[in-house]
Amino acid sequence: FKAQEYWSITADCNHSSLAFPSRLTHFAGDKVGKMDIENEATALKIVTEIKKSANGSLTVDNITQKQRLRHPSPPFMTSTLLQDASRQLGFSTRKTMQIAQQLYEGIDLGSGQTGLITYMRTDSVTLSDEALSDIRSYISKNHGKSYLPDGPRIYKTKDKNAQEAHEAIRPTHIDQTPKSTEAHLDKDQQRLYTLIWRRTLSSQMTSAQIQQVNLDLACTSGMF
């Protein structure tokens, strides 16, 4: 491996109450590739030229808009639960599994021990027919049919050697919402349960529709 120095140039833009960053893509009529600005001196020279030409402002040169779909992620299996608990909650592997074990074995919700999630050691992303029916019913009732696909979303693990003896990690009852459990769980139990509950629910919802807008901003000497 041979290390290579490169620099990128961005501008912090404001329009009305909207703030957003923009990245330099062209300069002096040429496209700027990721590795093209090779040192600090070149970067500072370009910045100086742009500031001189732009005089504090950039002009919208072109607008392109497009829609794209973002499909929901499958329900959690052990590996993906560990990844998201680390990334979103800052939990270690050991802590995640300890809390998941507690949720699986049961928490006293006021009427005795109640298991809140299915078995947490699994490499399956499938859900039982009963769970799918309950989740779809919950979505229709609480979010409306526009958020409900025509049929259940069926996921398959990418690992050919997966042992799918258990379901994906899901709430035992989707009606057991995080709001209904927060008075009975400690902070970390509640955070992990909420993560599992939301992932399970969203896995059976329609794809998100994202409106993507790209702006080309220009000044005399270059374009961002």
Coordinates of N, CA, C and O in Angstrom, one line a residue, residues 26 53 61 70 75 118 150 179 204 208:
H26 N -15.9 20.9 -10.2 CA -15.3 21.5 -11.4 C -14.5 22.7 -11.1 O -14.9 23.5 -10.2
S53 N -13.6 35.2 -7.0 CA -14.6 35.2 -8.1 C -16.0 35.2 -7.6 O -16.9 35.9 -8.1
D61 N -26.8 27.0 -10.9 CA -26.6 26.9 -12.4 C -27.5 25.8 -13.0 O -27.9 25.9 -14.1
R70 N -36.3 3.6 -1.1 CA -35.4 3.0 -0.2 C -36.2 1.8 0.5 O -37.2 2.1 1.3
P75 N -35.8 -8.1 9.2 CA -35.8 -8.1 10.6 C -34.4 -8.5 11.1 O -33.6 -9.1 10.3
T118 N -38.3 -12.9 20.7 CA -38.0 -14.3 20.3 C -36.6 -14.6 20.6 O -35.8 -13.7 20.9
D150 N -48.9 -4.8 -0.7 CA -50.0 -5.6 -1.1 C -49.9 -7.0 -0.4 O -50.9 -7.6 -0.1
K179 N -43.8 2.2 24.1 CA -44.5 3.1 25.0 C -45.1 2.3 26.2 O -45.2 2.7 27.3
Q204 N -42.0 -4.7 7.4 CA -43.2 -5.0 6.7 C -44.0 -3.8 6.2 O -45.1 -4.0 5.8
A208 N -39.8 3.5 1.4 CA -39.7 5.0 1.6 C -39.5 5.6 0.2 O -38.7 5.2 -0.6

